[in-house]
Amino acid sequence: MFRKIKDDFWMLRRSGRNILVFELTYKLAATAVFYPIAILIINLVMKAAGAKYLTNEYIIRIFKNPVSWIVMLAAVVIFVFYCIYEMSFLAACFELKRQQCKASVLEIAFTSLKRMKRLINIRNLPLIFFYFISILAINVTMLGSLVLSEKTITAFRIYVINGPAIVKAGLAAAVIVVYTIVIMGVYSFNICVLEGDNFRTSYRQSASTVRKHFLPTLMSLILYNLAILAVIILFYVIITAVLFAGVKILNMAYMGSAIYLSVLKNIRIGIRILLLYLAVPISYTMISRMYYYYSDPKEIDYVVIRIKSKFFRLQRMIYFLILIMSIGLNSFYVVRTFNKNPFESIAIFHETKITAHRGSSIKAPENTMAAFELAVENMTDFIELDVQLTSDNVPVIMHDRSLYRTTGVNAKVSELTYSQIRELDAGSYFGKEFAGEKVPSLEEVLRFVKGKARLNIELKSGDTVYTADKVAELIQKYDMQNDCVITSFDYNMLKRVKELTDDIQVGYILSIAYGDFYSMDDVDFFSMNASFLSKQIVDAIHNSGKQVYAWTVNNATSIKNLTNKGVDNIITDDPVLARETIYSRDTSETLVNMAKYVFNQ
């Protein structure tokens, strides 16, 4: 096994510089081109369907449309040709190294393109579908890492493992047939590209070679996937050890599981992207090594098309221009995605956000800087807080009209000046360690959270619209229009905010769901009592182009159920529990339990 892996790396190393330069540019350029095209296609599909949010059920209905199948077929063809050109370049690199022929990246790229044109004819039509299936089947470990999730595992358990015997037998037969076809034709691309035969002849020649060396070929494919799996597992083990040690050293065990699952989620995304980029070059290197080892390739007439020196400098400049533009565009996409997920309107790419209700109010006094600081420390996405005006019109953070419950002073917020309220103790009621906590102003909170978390600012019903004016003014002062949302039970408050600026999102708070409220103007989302949220209501709100926030949810079962329903934002007193619950959905139960054991949770 190790010798074969060593041979694969030896082939890559010999052609390393050309392959590295090509792969870097090719993948970056492809991402730069196809990323906006994918977004455009999704937007066009949604516009044609008259939908503003694609639920899983709606996606299934779309796939029943013949036009969708045409689009998918076109996507498959483009993907296959993208992979075929990549494999043509790799085949050229390996063959030229075998011939000890030196060539530049541009010369190999140009020659590969010319060679690839020979493959595009009616006799090679089956090649498109064969290589699409082959790329997926050969890279079974990488494919598994991309599609495995709680939903797919549950579906497999329900419909296959616990399903009727005929389903199991049918699936087993299909797998055997597909892998037999793929394995028998595993060398056909090398033969097709390098030896110039059509697909049918190449497949027959490949099958003849495989029959003579079936077991070694099969074992190489199995060992290749096991090696990839071993690398992934080793990487996870190292990351897990580093995270466990880091959390212990930083004395953050109380939220260790949340940190671990949060980091693991981002690492999982990174690994999936990396595997997606590496699948073709690594697997094709392994296949090429077997092709040269097990087959007896006839004299290969592979001649490089040389680029004249007077054109070489120009083409090199074009290459660097493409590389720089690709890096710039991809950097722009990454930054833009961090600000707003362009695929947020698609259920399968949806990510539920977490809002700390009045800060981390389960561990610190509500609506105080201590609660807000802890919420940021707990990696919450949003902090929910309540704003009222003092008698001298300063927006301060307080939920109740009366100050009595949290400060012990029997007076209303609107009856005292800001300087008087600053003298009150808003922490002692919660615990002695919080004695001296002040009632913060909204401006103080905005300064603190900027760049750390987003705010969900609730305006109290019954207040004058002047409250909305003051809050919007402060948000604009600190340029936090994209970092704050404003909510209220009072629709007039929200309308006032929209009159002042359209840059701040507003949400209408509902205790119960009734009537046709989905189409309300001047509302970007609905903040609803979690008890009244059904899947049908969530889907209806999404299809109206609006988001759904659920309040106030403090147990793991409810959090998981709401996440499964597609709720966009969960408002909770315990953001650590919420993050653990949401991120554990797509994480092995063994890893979750191990994290809880290590951190004594």
Coordinates of C-alpha atoms in Angstrom, one line a residue:
M1 CA 0.0 0.0 0.0
F2 CA 2.7 2.5 1.0
R3 CA 4.8 1.7 -2.0
K4 CA 1.9 2.4 -4.3
I5 CA 1.2 5.7 -2.5
K6 CA 4.9 6.5 -2.8
D7 CA 4.8 5.8 -6.5
D8 CA 1.8 8.1 -7.0
F9 CA 3.6 10.9 -5.2
W10 CA 6.7 10.2 -7.2
M11 CA 4.7 10.8 -10.4
L12 CA 3.2 14.0 -9.1
R13 CA 6.6 15.2 -7.9
R14 CA 8.3 14.6 -11.3
S15 CA 5.7 16.7 -13.0
G16 CA 5.1 18.8 -9.8
R17 CA 5.8 22.3 -11.0
N18 CA 3.7 22.2 -14.1
I19 CA 0.8 20.4 -12.4
L20 CA 0.9 22.8 -9.4
V21 CA 0.9 25.9 -11.6
F22 CA -1.8 24.5 -13.8
E23 CA -4.1 23.3 -11.0
L24 CA -3.8 26.5 -9.1
T25 CA -4.8 28.6 -12.0
Y26 CA -7.4 26.2 -13.5
K27 CA -9.3 25.8 -10.2
L28 CA -9.2 29.4 -9.3
A29 CA -10.3 30.5 -12.8
A30 CA -13.1 27.9 -12.8
T31 CA -14.4 29.0 -9.4
A32 CA -14.2 32.7 -10.5
V33 CA -16.3 31.9 -13.6
F34 CA -18.8 29.3 -12.3
Y35 CA -19.6 30.8 -8.9
P36 CA -21.5 33.8 -10.3
I37 CA -23.0 31.6 -13.0
A38 CA -24.4 29.2 -10.4
I39 CA -25.9 32.1 -8.5
L40 CA -27.4 33.5 -11.7
I41 CA -28.9 30.1 -12.6
I42 CA -30.4 29.8 -9.1
N43 CA -31.9 33.3 -9.2
L44 CA -33.4 32.6 -12.7
V45 CA -34.9 29.3 -11.6
M46 CA -36.4 31.0 -8.5
K47 CA -37.7 33.9 -10.6
A48 CA -39.2 31.6 -13.2
A49 CA -40.8 29.6 -10.4
G50 CA -42.1 32.7 -8.6
A51 CA -40.4 31.6 -5.4
K52 CA -38.2 33.6 -3.0
Y53 CA -37.1 30.6 -0.9
L54 CA -36.4 27.1 -2.2
T55 CA -37.6 24.6 0.5
N56 CA -36.6 21.0 0.1
E57 CA -40.2 20.2 -1.0
Y58 CA -40.1 23.0 -3.6
I59 CA -36.8 21.7 -5.0
I60 CA -38.3 18.3 -5.5
R61 CA -41.2 19.8 -7.4
I62 CA -38.8 21.8 -9.6
F63 CA -36.9 18.6 -10.5
K64 CA -40.1 17.2 -11.9
N65 CA -40.0 20.0 -14.5
P66 CA -38.3 18.8 -17.8
V67 CA -36.5 22.1 -18.1
S68 CA -34.7 21.4 -14.8
W69 CA -33.5 18.1 -16.2
I70 CA -32.1 19.9 -19.3
V71 CA -30.3 22.4 -17.0
M72 CA -28.9 19.5 -14.9
L73 CA -27.8 17.6 -18.0
A74 CA -26.0 20.7 -19.3
A75 CA -24.3 21.1 -15.9
V76 CA -23.2 17.5 -16.0
V77 CA -21.8 17.9 -19.5
I78 CA -19.9 21.1 -18.5
F79 CA -18.5 19.4 -15.4
V80 CA -17.3 16.4 -17.4
F81 CA -15.6 18.5 -20.0
Y82 CA -14.0 20.6 -17.2
C83 CA -12.7 17.3 -15.7
I84 CA -11.7 15.9 -19.1
Y85 CA -9.5 18.9 -19.9
E86 CA -7.9 18.6 -16.5
M87 CA -7.2 14.9 -17.0
S88 CA -5.9 15.6 -20.5
F89 CA -3.3 18.1 -19.0
L90 CA -2.3 15.6 -16.3
A91 CA -2.0 12.8 -18.9
A92 CA 0.3 15.0 -21.0
C93 CA 2.5 15.9 -18.0
F94 CA 3.0 12.2 -17.1
E95 CA 3.6 11.2 -20.7
L96 CA 6.1 14.0 -21.4
K97 CA 8.0 13.1 -18.2
R98 CA 8.1 9.5 -19.4
Q99 CA 9.5 10.7 -22.7
Q100 CA 11.9 13.0 -20.8
C101 CA 10.5 15.9 -22.9
K102 CA 10.6 19.4 -21.5
A103 CA 7.7 21.7 -22.1
S104 CA 6.2 24.8 -20.4
V105 CA 2.8 24.9 -18.7
L106 CA 1.4 27.0 -21.5
E107 CA 2.7 24.6 -24.2
I108 CA 1.2 21.6 -22.4
A109 CA -2.1 23.4 -21.8
F110 CA -2.3 24.4 -25.5
T111 CA -1.4 20.8 -26.6
S112 CA -3.9 19.3 -24.2
L113 CA -6.7 21.5 -25.6
K114 CA -5.8 20.4 -29.2
R115 CA -5.8 16.8 -28.1
M116 CA -9.1 17.2 -26.3
K117 CA -10.8 18.4 -29.5
R118 CA -10.2 14.9 -31.0
L119 CA -12.3 13.4 -28.2
I120 CA -15.3 15.6 -29.1
N121 CA -17.2 13.6 -31.8
I122 CA -20.3 11.4 -31.9
R123 CA -18.3 8.1 -31.4
N124 CA -17.1 9.4 -28.0
L125 CA -20.5 10.5 -26.8
P126 CA -20.7 7.7 -24.2
L127 CA -17.4 9.0 -22.8
I128 CA -19.2 12.0 -21.2
F129 CA -21.6 9.9 -19.1
F130 CA -19.0 7.2 -18.4
Y131 CA -16.5 9.7 -16.9
F132 CA -19.1 11.5 -14.9
I133 CA -20.0 8.2 -13.2
S134 CA -16.3 7.2 -13.0
I135 CA -15.3 10.4 -11.2
L136 CA -17.9 9.8 -8.6
A137 CA -17.5 6.1 -8.2
I138 CA -13.7 6.1 -8.0
N139 CA -13.6 8.9 -5.5
V140 CA -16.2 7.2 -3.2
T141 CA -14.5 8.5 0.0
M142 CA -14.5 12.1 -1.2
L143 CA -18.0 11.7 -2.4
G144 CA -19.1 10.4 0.9
S145 CA -17.5 13.3 2.8
L146 CA -19.5 15.7 0.6
V147 CA -22.9 14.1 0.9
L148 CA -22.9 12.5 4.3
S149 CA -25.1 14.3 6.8
E150 CA -27.6 13.5 9.5
K151 CA -30.4 13.7 6.9
T152 CA -28.7 11.4 4.3
I153 CA -27.7 8.8 7.0
T154 CA -31.3 8.8 8.5
A155 CA -32.8 8.4 5.0
F156 CA -30.3 5.5 4.3
R157 CA -31.2 3.8 7.5
I158 CA -35.0 4.2 7.0
Y159 CA -35.2 3.3 3.3
V160 CA -32.3 0.9 2.9
I161 CA -31.2 -0.7 6.1
N162 CA -34.8 -0.9 7.6
G163 CA -36.4 -1.2 4.1
P164 CA -37.6 -4.2 2.3
A165 CA -35.2 -6.9 1.0
I166 CA -35.9 -6.0 -2.6
V167 CA -34.6 -2.5 -2.0
K168 CA -31.4 -3.8 -0.5
A169 CA -30.9 -6.4 -3.3
G170 CA -31.6 -3.8 -5.9
L171 CA -29.2 -1.3 -4.5
A172 CA -26.5 -4.0 -4.1
A173 CA -27.0 -5.1 -7.7
A174 CA -26.8 -1.5 -9.0
V175 CA -23.6 -0.9 -7.1
I176 CA -22.0 -4.1 -8.4
V177 CA -23.0 -3.3 -12.0
V178 CA -21.8 0.3 -11.8
Y179 CA -18.4 -0.6 -10.3
T180 CA -17.9 -3.4 -12.7
I181 CA -18.4 -1.1 -15.7
V182 CA -16.2 1.6 -14.1
I183 CA -13.3 -0.7 -13.1
M184 CA -13.3 -2.4 -16.5
G185 CA -12.9 1.0 -18.2
V186 CA -10.6 2.6 -15.7
Y187 CA -7.7 3.0 -18.3
S188 CA -9.9 4.0 -21.2
F189 CA -9.2 7.7 -20.8
N190 CA -5.4 7.3 -20.9
I191 CA -5.8 5.1 -24.0
C192 CA -8.2 7.6 -25.6
V193 CA -6.1 10.6 -25.0
L194 CA -2.6 9.2 -25.4
E195 CA -3.1 6.5 -28.0
G196 CA -5.8 8.3 -30.1
D197 CA -8.4 5.5 -30.1
N198 CA -12.1 6.1 -29.9
F199 CA -14.0 5.4 -26.7
R200 CA -15.3 2.0 -27.7
T201 CA -11.8 0.7 -28.7
S202 CA -10.2 2.3 -25.6
Y203 CA -12.8 0.7 -23.3
R204 CA -12.2 -2.7 -24.8
Q205 CA -8.4 -2.4 -24.5
S206 CA -8.8 -1.2 -20.9
A207 CA -11.1 -4.1 -20.1
S208 CA -8.6 -6.5 -21.6
T209 CA -5.8 -5.1 -19.3
V210 CA -8.0 -5.1 -16.2
R211 CA -9.0 -8.8 -16.8
K212 CA -5.3 -9.7 -16.6
H213 CA -4.7 -7.6 -13.5
F214 CA -8.2 -7.4 -11.9
L215 CA -7.3 -8.0 -8.3
P216 CA -4.3 -5.5 -8.2
T217 CA -6.5 -2.9 -10.0
L218 CA -9.4 -3.4 -7.6
M219 CA -7.0 -3.3 -4.6
S220 CA -5.4 -0.1 -5.8
L221 CA -8.8 1.6 -6.0
I222 CA -9.8 0.3 -2.6
L223 CA -6.4 1.3 -1.0
Y224 CA -6.6 4.7 -2.6
N225 CA -9.9 5.4 -0.9
L226 CA -8.7 4.0 2.3
A227 CA -5.6 6.2 2.2
I228 CA -7.8 9.3 1.6
L229 CA -10.0 8.2 4.5
A230 CA -7.0 7.6 6.8
V231 CA -5.6 11.1 6.0
I232 CA -9.1 12.6 6.8
I233 CA -9.3 10.7 10.1
L234 CA -5.7 11.6 11.0
F235 CA -6.4 15.3 10.3
Y236 CA -9.6 15.2 12.5
V237 CA -7.7 13.5 15.3
I238 CA -4.9 16.1 15.2
I239 CA -7.5 19.0 15.1
T240 CA -9.5 17.4 17.9
A241 CA -6.4 17.0 20.1
V242 CA -5.4 20.6 19.5
L243 CA -8.9 21.9 20.2
F244 CA -9.3 19.9 23.3
A245 CA -5.9 21.1 24.6
G246 CA -6.6 24.7 23.7
V247 CA -9.9 24.8 25.4
K248 CA -8.4 23.3 28.6
I249 CA -5.5 25.7 28.6
L250 CA -7.8 28.7 28.1
N251 CA -10.1 27.4 30.9
M252 CA -13.2 27.5 28.6
A253 CA -14.4 24.0 29.4
Y254 CA -18.0 25.3 30.2
M255 CA -18.4 26.0 26.4
G256 CA -15.9 23.4 25.2
S257 CA -18.4 21.4 23.2
A258 CA -19.7 24.5 21.5
I259 CA -16.2 25.6 20.5
Y260 CA -15.2 22.2 19.3
L261 CA -18.4 21.6 17.2
S262 CA -18.2 25.2 15.8
V263 CA -14.6 24.8 14.7
L264 CA -15.2 21.3 13.4
K265 CA -18.1 22.6 11.2
N266 CA -15.8 25.1 9.5
I267 CA -13.0 22.6 9.2
R268 CA -15.5 20.2 7.6
I269 CA -16.4 22.8 5.0
G270 CA -12.8 23.4 4.3
I271 CA -12.0 19.7 3.9
R272 CA -15.0 19.3 1.5
I273 CA -13.8 22.2 -0.7
L274 CA -10.2 20.8 -0.6
L275 CA -11.4 17.3 -1.5
L276 CA -13.5 18.7 -4.3
Y277 CA -10.4 20.4 -5.8
L278 CA -8.1 17.4 -5.3
A279 CA -10.4 14.5 -6.3
V280 CA -9.5 14.5 -10.0
P281 CA -5.7 15.1 -9.9
I282 CA -5.1 12.6 -7.1
S283 CA -7.3 9.8 -8.5
Y284 CA -6.1 10.3 -12.0
T285 CA -2.4 10.1 -10.8
M286 CA -3.2 6.7 -9.3
I287 CA -4.9 5.5 -12.5
S288 CA -2.0 6.7 -14.7
R289 CA 0.5 5.0 -12.5
M290 CA -1.5 1.7 -12.9
Y291 CA -1.8 2.3 -16.7
Y292 CA 1.9 2.5 -17.2
Y293 CA 2.6 -0.4 -14.8
Y294 CA 0.0 -2.9 -15.9
S295 CA -0.6 -2.1 -19.6
D296 CA 1.9 -2.2 -22.4
P297 CA 1.2 1.1 -24.1
K298 CA 2.1 1.1 -27.8
E299 CA 4.5 3.7 -29.1
I300 CA 2.8 6.9 -28.2
D301 CA 3.1 9.7 -30.7
Y302 CA 2.6 12.7 -28.3
V303 CA 4.1 15.8 -29.8
V304 CA 4.1 19.1 -28.0
I305 CA 2.9 22.1 -29.9
R306 CA 5.6 24.6 -29.3
I307 CA 4.9 28.3 -28.8
K308 CA 7.1 30.7 -30.7
S309 CA 9.2 32.9 -28.5
K310 CA 7.6 36.1 -29.8
F311 CA 4.2 34.9 -28.6
F312 CA 5.4 33.2 -25.5
R313 CA 5.8 36.5 -23.5
L314 CA 2.3 37.7 -24.5
Q315 CA 0.7 34.4 -23.5
R316 CA 2.6 34.4 -20.2
M317 CA 1.3 37.9 -19.5
I318 CA -2.2 36.7 -20.3
Y319 CA -1.7 33.7 -17.9
F320 CA -0.6 36.0 -15.0
L321 CA -3.5 38.4 -15.8
I322 CA -6.0 35.4 -15.5
L323 CA -4.3 34.3 -12.3
I324 CA -4.4 37.7 -10.7
M325 CA -8.0 38.3 -11.8
S326 CA -9.1 34.8 -10.5
I327 CA -7.4 35.5 -7.1
G328 CA -9.1 38.9 -6.9
L329 CA -12.5 37.6 -7.8
N330 CA -12.4 34.6 -5.4
S331 CA -11.2 36.9 -2.6
F332 CA -14.2 39.2 -3.4
Y333 CA -16.6 36.1 -3.3
V334 CA -15.2 35.0 0.1
V335 CA -15.6 38.5 1.7
R336 CA -19.1 38.8 0.2
T337 CA -20.1 35.4 1.5
F338 CA -19.0 36.3 5.0
N339 CA -21.3 39.4 4.9
K340 CA -24.2 37.6 3.3
N341 CA -24.6 33.9 2.2
P342 CA -25.8 34.1 -1.5
F343 CA -27.3 30.6 -1.1
E344 CA -29.3 31.4 2.1
S345 CA -32.5 31.2 0.1
I346 CA -32.0 27.5 -0.5
A347 CA -33.0 25.2 2.3
I348 CA -30.1 22.7 1.8
F349 CA -27.6 25.5 2.2
H350 CA -29.4 27.2 5.0
E351 CA -27.7 27.9 8.3
T352 CA -29.6 28.6 11.5
K353 CA -28.2 31.6 13.4
I354 CA -28.2 32.0 17.2
T355 CA -29.4 35.0 19.1
A356 CA -28.6 35.5 22.8
H357 CA -31.8 36.7 24.4
R358 CA -31.0 39.9 26.4
G359 CA -27.4 38.7 26.2
S360 CA -26.4 35.4 27.8
S361 CA -29.1 35.9 30.4
I362 CA -28.9 32.4 31.8
K363 CA -25.4 33.2 33.2
A364 CA -25.5 36.9 33.7
P365 CA -28.0 39.6 34.5
E366 CA -30.2 40.4 31.5
N367 CA -29.6 43.4 29.3
T368 CA -26.3 44.3 31.0
M369 CA -22.8 44.6 29.6
A370 CA -21.8 41.5 31.6
A371 CA -24.5 39.5 29.7
F372 CA -23.4 41.0 26.3
E373 CA -19.7 40.4 26.9
L374 CA -20.5 36.8 27.8
A375 CA -22.7 36.4 24.7
V376 CA -19.8 37.6 22.5
E377 CA -17.5 35.2 24.4
N378 CA -20.0 32.4 23.7
M379 CA -19.7 33.1 19.9
T380 CA -23.4 34.1 19.5
D381 CA -24.4 35.5 16.1
F382 CA -26.9 38.1 17.4
I383 CA -27.6 39.7 20.7
E384 CA -31.2 40.6 21.4
L385 CA -31.9 43.6 23.6
D386 CA -34.7 46.0 24.5
V387 CA -34.5 49.8 24.1
Q388 CA -36.4 52.5 25.9
L389 CA -35.9 56.3 26.1
T390 CA -35.1 58.0 29.4
S391 CA -36.7 61.3 30.3
D392 CA -33.9 63.2 28.5
N393 CA -34.3 61.0 25.4
V394 CA -31.3 58.7 25.7
P395 CA -31.8 55.2 24.4
V396 CA -31.0 52.7 27.2
I397 CA -31.3 48.9 27.5
M398 CA -34.1 47.7 29.7
H399 CA -36.9 45.2 29.1
D400 CA -39.6 46.2 31.7
R401 CA -41.3 49.6 31.8
S402 CA -40.5 49.6 35.5
L403 CA -36.9 49.5 36.8
Y404 CA -38.0 47.6 40.0
R405 CA -37.4 43.9 39.0
T406 CA -33.8 44.4 38.0
T407 CA -32.7 47.4 40.0
G408 CA -35.1 47.5 43.0
V409 CA -36.1 51.1 42.2
N410 CA -39.9 51.6 41.8
A411 CA -39.8 54.0 38.8
K412 CA -40.3 53.9 35.1
V413 CA -37.4 54.3 32.6
S414 CA -39.2 57.3 31.1
E415 CA -39.4 59.0 34.5
L416 CA -35.6 59.2 35.1
T417 CA -32.8 60.9 33.3
Y418 CA -29.9 58.9 31.9
S419 CA -27.5 60.1 34.7
Q420 CA -30.0 59.0 37.3
I421 CA -30.4 55.5 35.7
R422 CA -26.6 55.1 35.5
E423 CA -26.5 55.3 39.3
L424 CA -28.7 52.1 39.7
D425 CA -27.4 48.6 40.3
A426 CA -28.7 46.2 37.6
G427 CA -26.7 43.2 38.7
S428 CA -27.1 42.4 42.4
Y429 CA -30.6 40.8 41.9
F430 CA -28.9 38.1 39.8
G431 CA -25.9 37.5 42.1
K432 CA -23.4 39.2 44.4
E433 CA -20.6 38.8 41.8
F434 CA -22.5 41.1 39.5
A435 CA -23.1 43.9 42.0
G436 CA -22.5 47.3 40.5
E437 CA -23.6 46.4 36.9
K438 CA -25.0 49.4 35.3
V439 CA -28.0 49.9 32.9
P440 CA -26.1 50.4 29.6
S441 CA -27.0 52.9 26.9
L442 CA -27.5 51.7 23.3
E443 CA -24.6 53.8 22.2
E444 CA -22.3 52.0 24.7
V445 CA -23.5 48.6 23.4
L446 CA -23.0 49.6 19.8
R447 CA -19.4 50.6 20.5
F448 CA -18.8 47.3 22.3
V449 CA -20.3 44.8 19.8
K450 CA -19.1 46.5 16.5
G451 CA -17.2 43.8 14.6
K452 CA -18.0 41.1 17.3
A453 CA -21.7 40.3 16.9
R454 CA -24.9 41.6 15.4
L455 CA -27.8 43.2 17.3
N456 CA -31.5 42.5 17.4
I457 CA -32.9 45.7 18.9
E458 CA -36.5 45.5 20.1
L459 CA -38.5 48.7 20.3
K460 CA -41.2 48.6 22.9
S461 CA -44.9 48.9 21.9
G462 CA -46.6 52.1 23.0
D463 CA -43.4 54.2 22.7
T464 CA -43.5 57.2 20.4
V465 CA -41.9 56.8 17.0
Y466 CA -39.2 59.2 18.2
T467 CA -37.6 56.0 19.8
A468 CA -37.2 54.6 16.3
D469 CA -35.7 57.9 15.1
K470 CA -33.1 57.9 17.9
V471 CA -32.2 54.2 17.4
A472 CA -31.8 54.5 13.6
E473 CA -29.7 57.6 14.1
L474 CA -27.3 55.8 16.4
I475 CA -27.1 52.8 14.1
Q476 CA -26.2 55.1 11.2
K477 CA -23.7 57.0 13.3
Y478 CA -21.7 53.9 13.9
D479 CA -22.3 52.6 10.3
M480 CA -23.9 49.4 11.6
Q481 CA -26.9 49.2 9.3
N482 CA -25.8 45.7 8.2
D483 CA -25.0 44.6 11.8
C484 CA -28.3 45.5 13.4
V485 CA -32.0 44.5 12.9
I486 CA -34.9 46.2 14.6
T487 CA -38.0 44.4 15.9
S488 CA -41.2 45.4 17.5
F489 CA -44.8 44.3 18.3
D490 CA -45.7 47.8 17.0
Y491 CA -46.0 47.8 13.2
N492 CA -45.9 51.6 13.1
M493 CA -42.5 51.6 14.7
L494 CA -41.2 49.4 11.9
K495 CA -42.8 51.5 9.2
R496 CA -41.1 54.5 10.7
V497 CA -37.7 52.8 10.5
K498 CA -38.3 52.0 6.9
E499 CA -39.2 55.7 6.2
L500 CA -35.9 56.8 7.7
T501 CA -33.7 54.2 5.9
D502 CA -34.2 51.0 3.9
D503 CA -30.7 49.8 4.9
I504 CA -31.8 48.4 8.2
Q505 CA -33.8 45.2 8.3
V506 CA -36.9 45.1 10.5
G507 CA -38.9 42.2 12.0
Y508 CA -42.5 42.1 13.2
I509 CA -42.9 40.2 16.5
L510 CA -45.9 37.9 16.7
S511 CA -47.1 36.0 19.8
I512 CA -49.4 33.8 17.7
A513 CA -49.8 33.1 14.0
Y514 CA -53.0 34.2 12.4
G515 CA -54.3 35.6 9.1
D516 CA -52.4 36.4 5.9
F517 CA -49.5 38.2 7.6
Y518 CA -46.8 36.9 5.3
S519 CA -47.2 39.6 2.7
M520 CA -46.9 42.6 5.1
D521 CA -45.0 45.5 3.6
D522 CA -42.0 47.1 5.3
V523 CA -41.2 43.8 7.1
D524 CA -38.1 41.7 6.3
F525 CA -38.7 38.9 8.8
F526 CA -41.0 37.7 11.4
S527 CA -40.0 37.0 15.0
M528 CA -42.5 34.4 16.3
N529 CA -43.3 32.5 19.4
A530 CA -41.7 29.1 18.9
S531 CA -44.8 27.2 20.2
F532 CA -46.8 28.3 17.1
L533 CA -44.2 27.6 14.4
S534 CA -45.1 24.6 12.2
K535 CA -43.2 23.5 9.1
Q536 CA -46.0 24.8 6.9
I537 CA -45.8 28.3 8.5
V538 CA -42.1 28.4 8.2
D539 CA -42.3 27.4 4.5
A540 CA -45.0 29.9 3.8
I541 CA -43.0 32.8 5.3
H542 CA -39.9 31.7 3.4
N543 CA -41.9 31.6 0.1
S544 CA -43.0 35.2 0.7
G545 CA -39.3 36.1 0.7
K546 CA -39.0 36.7 4.5
Q547 CA -37.1 35.0 7.3
V548 CA -38.3 33.4 10.5
Y549 CA -36.9 34.1 14.0
A550 CA -38.2 31.9 16.8
W551 CA -38.3 32.9 20.5
T552 CA -37.5 31.9 23.3
V553 CA -36.1 28.4 23.1
N554 CA -34.1 26.9 25.9
N555 CA -34.1 23.1 25.5
A556 CA -32.2 21.0 23.0
T557 CA -35.2 19.1 21.7
S558 CA -37.0 22.3 20.7
I559 CA -33.9 23.8 19.2
K560 CA -33.3 20.7 17.1
N561 CA -36.9 20.5 15.9
L562 CA -37.0 24.2 14.9
T563 CA -33.7 23.8 13.1
N564 CA -35.1 20.9 11.2
K565 CA -38.1 23.0 10.2
G566 CA -35.8 25.6 8.6
V567 CA -36.0 28.4 11.1
D568 CA -33.5 31.1 10.3
N569 CA -32.7 32.4 13.8
I570 CA -33.2 30.9 17.2
I571 CA -33.5 33.3 20.2
T572 CA -32.4 31.7 23.4
D573 CA -31.2 32.4 26.9
D574 CA -28.5 29.7 26.5
P575 CA -26.5 30.3 23.2
V576 CA -23.9 27.7 24.2
L577 CA -26.6 25.0 24.3
A578 CA -28.1 26.2 21.0
R579 CA -24.7 26.1 19.2
E580 CA -24.0 22.6 20.6
T581 CA -27.4 21.3 19.5
I582 CA -27.4 22.9 16.0
Y583 CA -23.8 21.8 15.1
S584 CA -24.1 18.3 16.6
R585 CA -26.8 17.5 14.0
D586 CA -24.2 16.9 11.3
T587 CA -21.5 15.5 13.7
S588 CA -21.0 11.9 14.7
E589 CA -22.7 11.2 18.0
T590 CA -19.4 9.6 19.2
L591 CA -17.5 12.8 18.7
V592 CA -20.3 14.8 20.5
N593 CA -20.3 12.5 23.5
M594 CA -16.5 12.5 23.5
A595 CA -16.4 16.3 23.7
K596 CA -19.0 16.3 26.5
Y597 CA -16.9 13.7 28.4
V598 CA -13.7 15.6 28.0
F599 CA -15.2 18.9 29.1
N600 CA -17.3 17.3 31.9
Q601 CA -20.6 18.6 30.4

